[in-house]
C-alpha atoms as an extended CHARMM CRD file, in Angstrom:
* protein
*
       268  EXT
         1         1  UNK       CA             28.7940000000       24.2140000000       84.4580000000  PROA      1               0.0000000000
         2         2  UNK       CA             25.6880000000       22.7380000000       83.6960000000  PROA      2               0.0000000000
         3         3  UNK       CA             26.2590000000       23.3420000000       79.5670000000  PROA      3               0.0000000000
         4         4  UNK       CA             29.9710000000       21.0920000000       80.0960000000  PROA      4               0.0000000000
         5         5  UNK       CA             28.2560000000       18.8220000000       82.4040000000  PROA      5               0.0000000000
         6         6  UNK       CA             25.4240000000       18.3810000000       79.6670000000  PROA      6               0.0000000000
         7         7  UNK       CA             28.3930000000       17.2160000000       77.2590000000  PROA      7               0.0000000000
         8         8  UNK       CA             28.7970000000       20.5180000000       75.4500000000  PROA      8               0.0000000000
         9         9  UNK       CA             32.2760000000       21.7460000000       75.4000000000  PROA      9               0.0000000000
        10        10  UNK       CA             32.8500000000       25.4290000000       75.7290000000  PROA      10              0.0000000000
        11        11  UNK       CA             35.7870000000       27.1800000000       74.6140000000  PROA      11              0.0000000000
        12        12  UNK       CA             36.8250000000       30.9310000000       75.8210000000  PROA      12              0.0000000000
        13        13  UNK       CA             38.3680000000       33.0900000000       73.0950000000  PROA      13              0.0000000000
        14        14  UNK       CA             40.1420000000       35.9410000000       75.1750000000  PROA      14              0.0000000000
        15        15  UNK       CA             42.6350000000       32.9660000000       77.1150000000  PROA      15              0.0000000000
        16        16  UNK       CA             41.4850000000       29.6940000000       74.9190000000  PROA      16              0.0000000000
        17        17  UNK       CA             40.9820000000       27.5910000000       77.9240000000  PROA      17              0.0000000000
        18        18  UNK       CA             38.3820000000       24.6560000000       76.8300000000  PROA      18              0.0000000000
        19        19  UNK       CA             36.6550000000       23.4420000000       78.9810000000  PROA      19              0.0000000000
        20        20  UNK       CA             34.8950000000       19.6400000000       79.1460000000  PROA      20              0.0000000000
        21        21  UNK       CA             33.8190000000       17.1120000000       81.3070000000  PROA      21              0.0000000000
        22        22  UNK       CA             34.5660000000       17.8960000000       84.6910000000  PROA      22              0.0000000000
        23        23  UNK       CA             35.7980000000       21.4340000000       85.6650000000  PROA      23              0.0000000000
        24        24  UNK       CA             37.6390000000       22.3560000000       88.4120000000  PROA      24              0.0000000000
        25        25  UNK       CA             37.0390000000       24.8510000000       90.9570000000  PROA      25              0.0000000000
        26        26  UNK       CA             39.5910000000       26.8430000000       89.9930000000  PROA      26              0.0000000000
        27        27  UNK       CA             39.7720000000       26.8600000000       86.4510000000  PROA      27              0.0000000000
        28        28  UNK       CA             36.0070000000       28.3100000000       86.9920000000  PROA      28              0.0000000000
        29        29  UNK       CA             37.2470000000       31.3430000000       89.2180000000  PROA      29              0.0000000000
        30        30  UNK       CA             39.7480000000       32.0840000000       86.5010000000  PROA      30              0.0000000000
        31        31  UNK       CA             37.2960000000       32.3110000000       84.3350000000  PROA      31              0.0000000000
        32        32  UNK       CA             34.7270000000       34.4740000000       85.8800000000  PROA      32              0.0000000000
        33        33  UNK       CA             37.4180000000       36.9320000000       86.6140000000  PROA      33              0.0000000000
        34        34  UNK       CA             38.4260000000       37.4050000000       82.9440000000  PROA      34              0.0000000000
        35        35  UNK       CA             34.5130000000       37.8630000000       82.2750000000  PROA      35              0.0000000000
        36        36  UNK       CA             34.5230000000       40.1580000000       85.0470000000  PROA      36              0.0000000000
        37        37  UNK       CA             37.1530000000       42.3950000000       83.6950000000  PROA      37              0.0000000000
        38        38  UNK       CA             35.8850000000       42.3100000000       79.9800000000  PROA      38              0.0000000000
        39        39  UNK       CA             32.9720000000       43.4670000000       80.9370000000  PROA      39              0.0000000000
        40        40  UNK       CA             34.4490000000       46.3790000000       83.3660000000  PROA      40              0.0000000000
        41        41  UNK       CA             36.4030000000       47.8140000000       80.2950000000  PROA      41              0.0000000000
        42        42  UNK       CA             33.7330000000       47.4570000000       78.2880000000  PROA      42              0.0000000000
        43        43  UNK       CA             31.4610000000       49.9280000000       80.2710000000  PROA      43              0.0000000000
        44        44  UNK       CA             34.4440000000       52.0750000000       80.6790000000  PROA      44              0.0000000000
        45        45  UNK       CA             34.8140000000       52.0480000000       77.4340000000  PROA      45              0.0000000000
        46        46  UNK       CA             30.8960000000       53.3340000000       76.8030000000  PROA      46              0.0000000000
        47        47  UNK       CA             31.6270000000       55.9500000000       79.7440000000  PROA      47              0.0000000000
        48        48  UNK       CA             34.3200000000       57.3170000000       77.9470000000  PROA      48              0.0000000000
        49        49  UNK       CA             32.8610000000       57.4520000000       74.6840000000  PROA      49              0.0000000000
        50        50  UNK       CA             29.7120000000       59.2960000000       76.0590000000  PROA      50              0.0000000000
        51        51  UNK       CA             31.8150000000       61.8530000000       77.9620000000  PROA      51              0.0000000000
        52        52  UNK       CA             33.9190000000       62.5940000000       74.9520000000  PROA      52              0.0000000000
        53        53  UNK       CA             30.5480000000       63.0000000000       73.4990000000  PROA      53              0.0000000000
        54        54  UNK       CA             29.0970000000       65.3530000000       76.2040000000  PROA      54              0.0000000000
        55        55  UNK       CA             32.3450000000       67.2230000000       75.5590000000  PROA      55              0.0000000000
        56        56  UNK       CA             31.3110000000       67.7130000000       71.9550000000  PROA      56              0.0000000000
        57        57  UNK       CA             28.0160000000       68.7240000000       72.7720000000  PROA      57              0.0000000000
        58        58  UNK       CA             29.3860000000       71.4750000000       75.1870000000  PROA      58              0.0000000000
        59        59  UNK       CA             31.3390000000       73.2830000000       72.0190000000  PROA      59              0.0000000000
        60        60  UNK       CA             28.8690000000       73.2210000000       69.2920000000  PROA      60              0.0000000000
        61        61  UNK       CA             28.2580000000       76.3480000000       69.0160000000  PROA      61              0.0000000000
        62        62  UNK       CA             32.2190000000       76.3470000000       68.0290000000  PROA      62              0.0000000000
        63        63  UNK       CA             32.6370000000       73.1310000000       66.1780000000  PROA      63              0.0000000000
        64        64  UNK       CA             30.4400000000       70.4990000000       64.7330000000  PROA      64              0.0000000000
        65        65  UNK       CA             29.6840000000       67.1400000000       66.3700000000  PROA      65              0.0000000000
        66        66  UNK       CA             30.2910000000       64.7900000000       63.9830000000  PROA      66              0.0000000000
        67        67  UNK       CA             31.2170000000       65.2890000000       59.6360000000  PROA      67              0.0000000000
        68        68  UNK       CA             27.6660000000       63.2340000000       58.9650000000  PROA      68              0.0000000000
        69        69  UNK       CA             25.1030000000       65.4730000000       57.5140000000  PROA      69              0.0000000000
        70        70  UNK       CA             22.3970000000       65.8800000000       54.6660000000  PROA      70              0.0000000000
        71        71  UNK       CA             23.5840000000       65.0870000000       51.2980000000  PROA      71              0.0000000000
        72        72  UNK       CA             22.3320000000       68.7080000000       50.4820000000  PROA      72              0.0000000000
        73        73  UNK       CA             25.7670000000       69.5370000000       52.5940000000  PROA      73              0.0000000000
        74        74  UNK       CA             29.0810000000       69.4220000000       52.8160000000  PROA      74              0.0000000000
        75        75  UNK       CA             31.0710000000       70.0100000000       56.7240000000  PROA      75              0.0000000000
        76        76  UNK       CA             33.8690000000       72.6790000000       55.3660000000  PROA      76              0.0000000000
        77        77  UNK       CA             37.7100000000       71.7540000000       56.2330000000  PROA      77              0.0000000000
        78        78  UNK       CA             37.7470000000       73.3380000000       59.4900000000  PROA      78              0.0000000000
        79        79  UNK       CA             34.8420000000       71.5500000000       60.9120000000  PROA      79              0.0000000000
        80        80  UNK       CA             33.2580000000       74.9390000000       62.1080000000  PROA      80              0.0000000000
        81        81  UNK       CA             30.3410000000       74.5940000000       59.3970000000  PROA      81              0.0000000000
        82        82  UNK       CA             28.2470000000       73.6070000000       56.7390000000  PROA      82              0.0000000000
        83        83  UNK       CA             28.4350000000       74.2430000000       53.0790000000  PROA      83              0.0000000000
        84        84  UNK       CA             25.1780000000       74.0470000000       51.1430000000  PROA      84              0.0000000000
        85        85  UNK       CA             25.5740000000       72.1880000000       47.7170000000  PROA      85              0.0000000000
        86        86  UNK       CA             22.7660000000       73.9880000000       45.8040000000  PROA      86              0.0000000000
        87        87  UNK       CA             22.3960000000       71.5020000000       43.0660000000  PROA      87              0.0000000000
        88        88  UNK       CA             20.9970000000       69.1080000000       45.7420000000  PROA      88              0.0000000000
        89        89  UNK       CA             19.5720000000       71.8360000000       48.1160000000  PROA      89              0.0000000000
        90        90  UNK       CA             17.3000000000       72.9850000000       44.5340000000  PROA      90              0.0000000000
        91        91  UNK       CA             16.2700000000       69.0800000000       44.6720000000  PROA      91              0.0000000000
        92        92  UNK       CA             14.9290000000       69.0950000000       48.0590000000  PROA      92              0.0000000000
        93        93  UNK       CA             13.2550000000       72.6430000000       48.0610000000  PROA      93              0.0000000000
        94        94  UNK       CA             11.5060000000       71.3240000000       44.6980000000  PROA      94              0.0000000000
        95        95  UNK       CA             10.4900000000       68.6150000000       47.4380000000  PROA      95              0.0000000000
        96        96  UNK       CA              9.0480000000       70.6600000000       49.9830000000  PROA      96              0.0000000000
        97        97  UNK       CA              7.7520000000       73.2280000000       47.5790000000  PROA      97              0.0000000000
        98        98  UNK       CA              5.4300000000       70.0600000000       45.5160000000  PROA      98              0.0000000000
        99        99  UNK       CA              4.8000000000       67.9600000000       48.6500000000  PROA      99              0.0000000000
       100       100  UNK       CA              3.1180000000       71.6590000000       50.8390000000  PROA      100             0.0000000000
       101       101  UNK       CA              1.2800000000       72.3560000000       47.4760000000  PROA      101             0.0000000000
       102       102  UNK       CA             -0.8750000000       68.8710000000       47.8910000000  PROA      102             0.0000000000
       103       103  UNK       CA              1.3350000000       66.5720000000       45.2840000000  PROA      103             0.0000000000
       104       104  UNK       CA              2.2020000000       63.1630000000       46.8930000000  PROA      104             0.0000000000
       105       105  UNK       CA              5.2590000000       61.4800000000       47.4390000000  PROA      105             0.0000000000
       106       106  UNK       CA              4.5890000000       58.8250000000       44.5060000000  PROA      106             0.0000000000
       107       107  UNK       CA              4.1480000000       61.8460000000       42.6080000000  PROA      107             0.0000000000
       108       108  UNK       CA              7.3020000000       63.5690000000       43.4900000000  PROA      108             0.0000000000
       109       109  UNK       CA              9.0950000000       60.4130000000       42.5270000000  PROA      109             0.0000000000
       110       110  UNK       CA              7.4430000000       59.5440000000       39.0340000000  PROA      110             0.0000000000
       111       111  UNK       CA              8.1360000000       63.6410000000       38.2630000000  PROA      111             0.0000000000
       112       112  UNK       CA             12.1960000000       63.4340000000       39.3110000000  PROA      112             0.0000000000
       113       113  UNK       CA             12.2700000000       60.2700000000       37.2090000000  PROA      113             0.0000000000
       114       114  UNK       CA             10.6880000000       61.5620000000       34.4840000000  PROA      114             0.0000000000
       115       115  UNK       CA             12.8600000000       64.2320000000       34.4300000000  PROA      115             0.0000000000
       116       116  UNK       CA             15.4900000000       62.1650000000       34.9810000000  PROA      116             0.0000000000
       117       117  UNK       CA             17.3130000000       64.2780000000       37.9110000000  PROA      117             0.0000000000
       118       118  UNK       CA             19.8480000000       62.1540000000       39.2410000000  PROA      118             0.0000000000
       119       119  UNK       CA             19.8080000000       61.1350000000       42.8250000000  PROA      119             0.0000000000
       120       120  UNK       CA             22.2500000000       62.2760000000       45.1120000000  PROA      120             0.0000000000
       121       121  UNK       CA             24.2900000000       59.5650000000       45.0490000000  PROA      121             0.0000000000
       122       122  UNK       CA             24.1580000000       59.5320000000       41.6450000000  PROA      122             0.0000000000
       123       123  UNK       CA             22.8830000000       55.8100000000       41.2760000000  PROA      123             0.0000000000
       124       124  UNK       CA             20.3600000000       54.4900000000       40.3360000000  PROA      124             0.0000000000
       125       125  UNK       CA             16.5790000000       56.1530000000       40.5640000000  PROA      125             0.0000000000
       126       126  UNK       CA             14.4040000000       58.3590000000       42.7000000000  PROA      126             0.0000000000
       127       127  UNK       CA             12.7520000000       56.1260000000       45.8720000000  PROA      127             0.0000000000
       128       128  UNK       CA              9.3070000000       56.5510000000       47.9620000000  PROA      128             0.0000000000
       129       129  UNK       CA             11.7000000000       55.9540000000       51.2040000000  PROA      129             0.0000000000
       130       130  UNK       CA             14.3540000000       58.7400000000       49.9980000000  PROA      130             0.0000000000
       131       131  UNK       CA             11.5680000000       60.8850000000       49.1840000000  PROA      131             0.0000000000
       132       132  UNK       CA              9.7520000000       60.6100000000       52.6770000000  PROA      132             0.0000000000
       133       133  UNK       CA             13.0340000000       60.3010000000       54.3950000000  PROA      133             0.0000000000
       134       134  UNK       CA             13.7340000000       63.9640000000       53.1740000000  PROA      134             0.0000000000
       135       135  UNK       CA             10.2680000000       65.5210000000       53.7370000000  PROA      135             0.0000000000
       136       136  UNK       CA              9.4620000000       63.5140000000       57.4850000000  PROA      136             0.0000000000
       137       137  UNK       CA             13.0020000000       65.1390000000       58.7450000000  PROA      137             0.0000000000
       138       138  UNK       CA             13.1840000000       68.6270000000       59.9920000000  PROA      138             0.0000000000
       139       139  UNK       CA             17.0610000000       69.0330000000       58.6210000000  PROA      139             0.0000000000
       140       140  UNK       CA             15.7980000000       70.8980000000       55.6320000000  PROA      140             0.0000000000
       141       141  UNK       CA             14.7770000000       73.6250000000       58.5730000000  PROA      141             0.0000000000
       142       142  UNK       CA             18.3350000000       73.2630000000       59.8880000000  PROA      142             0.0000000000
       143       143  UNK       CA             17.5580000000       70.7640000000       62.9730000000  PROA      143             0.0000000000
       144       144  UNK       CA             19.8260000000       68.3510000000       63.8990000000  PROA      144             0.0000000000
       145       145  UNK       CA             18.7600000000       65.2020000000       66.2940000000  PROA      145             0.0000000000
       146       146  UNK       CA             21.4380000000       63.3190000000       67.8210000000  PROA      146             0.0000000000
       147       147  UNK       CA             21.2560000000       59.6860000000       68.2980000000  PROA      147             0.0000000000
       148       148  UNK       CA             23.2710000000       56.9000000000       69.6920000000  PROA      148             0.0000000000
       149       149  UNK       CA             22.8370000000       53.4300000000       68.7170000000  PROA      149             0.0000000000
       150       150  UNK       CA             21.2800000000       50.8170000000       71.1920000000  PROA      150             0.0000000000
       151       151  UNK       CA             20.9500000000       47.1590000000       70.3590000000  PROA      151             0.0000000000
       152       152  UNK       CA             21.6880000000       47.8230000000       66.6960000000  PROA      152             0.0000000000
       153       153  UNK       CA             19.4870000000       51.0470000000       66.0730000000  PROA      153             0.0000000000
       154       154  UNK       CA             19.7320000000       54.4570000000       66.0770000000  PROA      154             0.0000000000
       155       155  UNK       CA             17.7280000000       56.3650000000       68.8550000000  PROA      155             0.0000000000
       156       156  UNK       CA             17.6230000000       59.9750000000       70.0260000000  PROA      156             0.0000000000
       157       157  UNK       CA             20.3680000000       61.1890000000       72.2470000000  PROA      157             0.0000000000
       158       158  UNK       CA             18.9560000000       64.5100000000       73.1380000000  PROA      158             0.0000000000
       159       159  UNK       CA             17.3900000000       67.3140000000       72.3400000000  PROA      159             0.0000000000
       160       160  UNK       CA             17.1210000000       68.4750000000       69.0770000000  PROA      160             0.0000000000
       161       161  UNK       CA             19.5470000000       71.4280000000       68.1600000000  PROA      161             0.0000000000
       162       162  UNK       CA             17.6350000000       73.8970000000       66.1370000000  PROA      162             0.0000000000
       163       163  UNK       CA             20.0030000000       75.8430000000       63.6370000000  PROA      163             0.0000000000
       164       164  UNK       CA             22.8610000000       73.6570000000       63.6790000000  PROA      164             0.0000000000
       165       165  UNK       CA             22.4260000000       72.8630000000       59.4250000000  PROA      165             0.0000000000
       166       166  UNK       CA             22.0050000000       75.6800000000       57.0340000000  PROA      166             0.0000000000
       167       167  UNK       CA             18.4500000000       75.8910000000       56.2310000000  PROA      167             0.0000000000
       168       168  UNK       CA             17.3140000000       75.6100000000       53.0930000000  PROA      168             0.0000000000
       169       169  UNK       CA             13.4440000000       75.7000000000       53.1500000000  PROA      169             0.0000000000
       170       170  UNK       CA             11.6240000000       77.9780000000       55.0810000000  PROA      170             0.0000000000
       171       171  UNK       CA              9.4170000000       77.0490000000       58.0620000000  PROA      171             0.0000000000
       172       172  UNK       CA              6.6000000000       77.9430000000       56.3250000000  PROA      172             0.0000000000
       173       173  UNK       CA              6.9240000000       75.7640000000       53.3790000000  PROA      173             0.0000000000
       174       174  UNK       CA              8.0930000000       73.1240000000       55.4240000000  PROA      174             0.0000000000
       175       175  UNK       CA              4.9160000000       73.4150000000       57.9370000000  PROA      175             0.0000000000
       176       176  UNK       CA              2.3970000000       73.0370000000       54.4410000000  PROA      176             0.0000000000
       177       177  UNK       CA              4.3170000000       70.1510000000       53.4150000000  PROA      177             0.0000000000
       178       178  UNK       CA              4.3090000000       68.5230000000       56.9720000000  PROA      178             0.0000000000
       179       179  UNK       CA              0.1030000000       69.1590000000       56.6410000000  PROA      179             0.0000000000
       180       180  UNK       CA             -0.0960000000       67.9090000000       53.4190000000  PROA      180             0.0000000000
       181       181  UNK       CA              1.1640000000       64.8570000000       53.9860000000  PROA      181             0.0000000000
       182       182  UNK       CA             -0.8750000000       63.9680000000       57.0110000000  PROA      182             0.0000000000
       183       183  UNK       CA             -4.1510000000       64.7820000000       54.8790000000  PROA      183             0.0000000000
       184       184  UNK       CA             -3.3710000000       62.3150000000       52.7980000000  PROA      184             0.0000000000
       185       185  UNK       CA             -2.6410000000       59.3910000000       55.2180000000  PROA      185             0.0000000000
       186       186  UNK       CA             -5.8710000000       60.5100000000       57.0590000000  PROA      186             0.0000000000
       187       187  UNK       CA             -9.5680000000       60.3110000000       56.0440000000  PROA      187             0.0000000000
       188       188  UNK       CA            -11.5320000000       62.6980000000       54.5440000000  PROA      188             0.0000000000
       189       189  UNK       CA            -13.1020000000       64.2090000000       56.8150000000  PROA      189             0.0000000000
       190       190  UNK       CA            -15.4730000000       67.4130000000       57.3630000000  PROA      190             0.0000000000
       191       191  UNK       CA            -14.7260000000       68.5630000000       53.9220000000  PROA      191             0.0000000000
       192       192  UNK       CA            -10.8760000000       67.9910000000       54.2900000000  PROA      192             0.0000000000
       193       193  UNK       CA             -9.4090000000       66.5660000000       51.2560000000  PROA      193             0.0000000000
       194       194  UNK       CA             -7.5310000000       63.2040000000       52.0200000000  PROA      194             0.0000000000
       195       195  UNK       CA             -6.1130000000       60.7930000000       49.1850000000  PROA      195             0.0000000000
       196       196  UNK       CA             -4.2830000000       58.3660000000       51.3740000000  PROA      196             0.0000000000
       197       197  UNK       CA             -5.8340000000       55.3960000000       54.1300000000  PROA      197             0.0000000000
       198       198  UNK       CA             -7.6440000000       52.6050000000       53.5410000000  PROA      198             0.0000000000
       199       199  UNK       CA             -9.6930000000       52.3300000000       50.1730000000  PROA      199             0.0000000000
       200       200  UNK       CA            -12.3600000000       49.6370000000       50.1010000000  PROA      200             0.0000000000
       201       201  UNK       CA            -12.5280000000       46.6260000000       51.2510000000  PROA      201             0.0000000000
       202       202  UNK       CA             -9.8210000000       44.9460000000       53.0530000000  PROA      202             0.0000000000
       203       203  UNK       CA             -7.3900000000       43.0030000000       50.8130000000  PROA      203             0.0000000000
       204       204  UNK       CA             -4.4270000000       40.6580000000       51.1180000000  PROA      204             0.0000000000
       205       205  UNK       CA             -1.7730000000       40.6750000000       48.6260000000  PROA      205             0.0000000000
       206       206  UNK       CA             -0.5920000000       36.8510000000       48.7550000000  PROA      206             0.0000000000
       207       207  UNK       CA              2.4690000000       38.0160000000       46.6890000000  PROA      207             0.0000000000
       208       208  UNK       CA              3.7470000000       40.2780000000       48.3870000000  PROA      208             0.0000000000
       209       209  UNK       CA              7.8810000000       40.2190000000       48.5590000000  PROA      209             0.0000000000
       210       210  UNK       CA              7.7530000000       37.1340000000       46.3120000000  PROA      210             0.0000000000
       211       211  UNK       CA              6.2800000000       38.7910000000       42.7980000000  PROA      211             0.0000000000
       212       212  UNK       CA              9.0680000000       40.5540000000       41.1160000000  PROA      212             0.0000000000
       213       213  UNK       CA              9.5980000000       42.3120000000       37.4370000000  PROA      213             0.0000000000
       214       214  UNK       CA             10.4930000000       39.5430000000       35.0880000000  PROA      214             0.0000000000
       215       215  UNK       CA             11.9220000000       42.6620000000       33.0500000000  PROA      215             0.0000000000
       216       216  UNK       CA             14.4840000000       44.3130000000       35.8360000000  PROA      216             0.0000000000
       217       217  UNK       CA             13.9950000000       41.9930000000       38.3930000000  PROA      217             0.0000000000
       218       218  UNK       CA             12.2910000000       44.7670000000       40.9200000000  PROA      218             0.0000000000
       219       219  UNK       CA              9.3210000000       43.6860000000       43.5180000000  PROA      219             0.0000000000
       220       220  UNK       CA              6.0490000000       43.7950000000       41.9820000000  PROA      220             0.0000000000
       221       221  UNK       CA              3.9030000000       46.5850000000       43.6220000000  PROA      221             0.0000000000
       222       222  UNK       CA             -0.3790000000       45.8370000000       44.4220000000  PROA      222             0.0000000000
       223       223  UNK       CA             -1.9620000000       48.8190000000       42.9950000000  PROA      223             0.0000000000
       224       224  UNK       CA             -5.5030000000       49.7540000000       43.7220000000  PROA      224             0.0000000000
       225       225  UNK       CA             -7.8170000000       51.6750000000       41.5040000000  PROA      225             0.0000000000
       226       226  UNK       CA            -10.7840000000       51.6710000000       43.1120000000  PROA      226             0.0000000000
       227       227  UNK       CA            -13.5910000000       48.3860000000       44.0640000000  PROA      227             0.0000000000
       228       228  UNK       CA            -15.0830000000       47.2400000000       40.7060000000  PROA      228             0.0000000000
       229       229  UNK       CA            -16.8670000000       47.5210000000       38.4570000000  PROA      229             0.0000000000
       230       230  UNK       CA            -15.1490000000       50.5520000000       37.6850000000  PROA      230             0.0000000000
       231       231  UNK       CA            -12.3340000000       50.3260000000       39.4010000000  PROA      231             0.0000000000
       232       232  UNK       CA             -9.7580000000       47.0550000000       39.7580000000  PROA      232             0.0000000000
       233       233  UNK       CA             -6.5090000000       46.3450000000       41.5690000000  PROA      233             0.0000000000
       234       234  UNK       CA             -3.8350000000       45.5190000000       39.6110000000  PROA      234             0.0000000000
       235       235  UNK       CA             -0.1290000000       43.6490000000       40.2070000000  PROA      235             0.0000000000
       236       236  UNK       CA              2.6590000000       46.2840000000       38.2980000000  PROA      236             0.0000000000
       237       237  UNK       CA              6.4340000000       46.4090000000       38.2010000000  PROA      237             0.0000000000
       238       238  UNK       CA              7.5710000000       49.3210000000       40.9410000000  PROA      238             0.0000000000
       239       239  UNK       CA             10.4400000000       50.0130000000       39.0670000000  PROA      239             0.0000000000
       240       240  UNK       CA              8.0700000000       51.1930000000       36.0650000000  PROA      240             0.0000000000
       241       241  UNK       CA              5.5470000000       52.8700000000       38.1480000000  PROA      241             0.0000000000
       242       242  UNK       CA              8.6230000000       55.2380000000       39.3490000000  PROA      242             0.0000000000
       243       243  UNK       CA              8.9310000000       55.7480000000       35.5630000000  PROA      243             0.0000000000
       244       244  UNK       CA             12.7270000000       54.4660000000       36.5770000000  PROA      244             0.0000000000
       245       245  UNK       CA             13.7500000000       53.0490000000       32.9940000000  PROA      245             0.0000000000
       246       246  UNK       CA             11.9870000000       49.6160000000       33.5090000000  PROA      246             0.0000000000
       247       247  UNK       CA             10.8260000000       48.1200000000       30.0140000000  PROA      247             0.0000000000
       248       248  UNK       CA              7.7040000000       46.5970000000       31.1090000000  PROA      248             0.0000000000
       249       249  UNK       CA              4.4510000000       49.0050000000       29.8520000000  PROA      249             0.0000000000
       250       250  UNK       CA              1.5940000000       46.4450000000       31.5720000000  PROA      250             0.0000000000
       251       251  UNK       CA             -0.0960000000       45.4050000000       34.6840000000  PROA      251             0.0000000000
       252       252  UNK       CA             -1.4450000000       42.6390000000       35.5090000000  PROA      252             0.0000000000
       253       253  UNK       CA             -5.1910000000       42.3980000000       36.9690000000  PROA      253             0.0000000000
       254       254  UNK       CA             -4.7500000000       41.3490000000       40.4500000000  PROA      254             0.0000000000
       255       255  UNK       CA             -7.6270000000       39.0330000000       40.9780000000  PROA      255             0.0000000000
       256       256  UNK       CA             -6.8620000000       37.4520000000       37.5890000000  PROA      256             0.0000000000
       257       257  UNK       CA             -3.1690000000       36.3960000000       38.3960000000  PROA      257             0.0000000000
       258       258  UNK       CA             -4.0910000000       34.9620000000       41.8160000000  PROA      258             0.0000000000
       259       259  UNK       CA             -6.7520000000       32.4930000000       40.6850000000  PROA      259             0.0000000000
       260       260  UNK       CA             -4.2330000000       31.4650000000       37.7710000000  PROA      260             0.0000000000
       261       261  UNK       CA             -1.1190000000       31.4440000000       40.4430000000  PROA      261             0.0000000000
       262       262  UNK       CA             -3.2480000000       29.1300000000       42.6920000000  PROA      262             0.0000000000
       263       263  UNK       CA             -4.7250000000       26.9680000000       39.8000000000  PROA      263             0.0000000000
       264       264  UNK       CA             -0.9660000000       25.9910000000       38.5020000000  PROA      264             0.0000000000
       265       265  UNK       CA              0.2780000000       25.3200000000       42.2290000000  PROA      265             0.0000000000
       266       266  UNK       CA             -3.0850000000       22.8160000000       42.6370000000  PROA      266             0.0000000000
       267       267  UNK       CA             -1.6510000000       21.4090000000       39.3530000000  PROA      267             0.0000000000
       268       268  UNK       CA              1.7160000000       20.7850000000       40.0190000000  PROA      268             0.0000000000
């Protein structure tokens, strides 16, 4: 009342009542019953859903929860399995088998692109976030996680169900690449080998989601190489550095192109 009394007008969709000015007693009841009722079905609604779900969950040993699944699979017409697609289960053990012995994910990409194996959609070329999306998943071991979605994002509904997916890489491998890729986001430490972390001094990339490829148009990525003298960091197309058919062959010295960036915008 407060929001019509304020000089607001509010209008509800479900009966198109409009309300303004002064509103009666009455016409306010009505109104907080529809609510009401909306909002009943709605969590029926929900209920329902999640008991047809339980349901689901209660058969799977007969019948698959849902036809979403790995791109290295395909659910076969009577719903009861998985088929593996080898062309993209050969992709994904190639994967596992680089990322357990050391190589990293930027790496793995460059090499795929290189090669140029297509992706498994079939557009476009080889990402960091497909990459680690496929190694930091345990489906590859055949584990499924349910999820539902709350407020917009996916969360887990469950346990995870070990063998529901084929597997396709064996727990070994699949333990050495899960090792191998902590190393290298940790420190070297007590004679453990570790490429990734922090390097140097701490930095902040004033370009960052605003420089992009003047070639293909992709976000330009800050590259380090080390502190100098020796060593520089360095502004390069990440469409290139992915080896993903980008035109541009240079870099641009990171220190360089912020001092001339911020002398033009004084100058302006």
């Amino acid at each position: 009342m407060e929001i019509v009394e304020a000089g607001l007008i509010l209008v509800t969709l479900d009966d198109e009542r409009v309300f303004s000015g002064k509103i009666s007693f009455e016409d306010l009841i009505i109104s907080i019953a529809k609510m009401s009722r909306a909002n009943e079905e709605s969590a029926r609604k929900s209920d329902r859903l999640s008991q047809a779900w339980k349901a689901k969950r209660s058969v799977i040993g007969q019948k698959k929860l849902t036809a979403r699944c790995p791109s290295w699979l395909r659910l076969t017409s009577d719903r009861m399995g998985f088929e593996v697609a080898e062309d993209h289960a050969a992709v994904v053990r190639r994967i596992f088998d680089e990322a357990a012995s050391g190589i990293g994910t930027f790496t793995i990409v460059r090499r795929l692109n290189e090669e140029g194996i297509p992706t498994f959609t079939g557009k476009g070329g080889w990402q960091n976030s497909t990459v680690n999306k496929i190694l930091s998943g345990a489906a590859a071991v055949g584990t499924f996680q349910p999820n539902r979605m709350e407020g917009g994002k996916r969360t887990p509904d469950g346990d995870p169900i070990r063998n529901y997916f084929p597997r396709i890489v064996s727990q070994v491998v699949f333990e050495a690449a899960q090792r191998g890729r902590l190393e290298r986001k940790t420190k070297p430490e007590q004679g453990r080998k570790g490429s990734g972390g922090p390097k140097g001094k701490h930095f902040t990339n004033l370009f960052s989601k605003l420089a992009v490829c003047d070639y293909c148009g992709k976000p330009m990525h800050y590259q380090n190489k080390g502190t100098p003298p020796k060593g520089q960091s360095y502004l390069v197309c990440s469409k290139a550095l992915r080896n993903d058919g980008c035109e541009m062959i240079g870099r641009w010295r990171y220190d360089q192109f912020e001092i001339d960036v911020l002398v033009l915008r004084r100058t302006a």
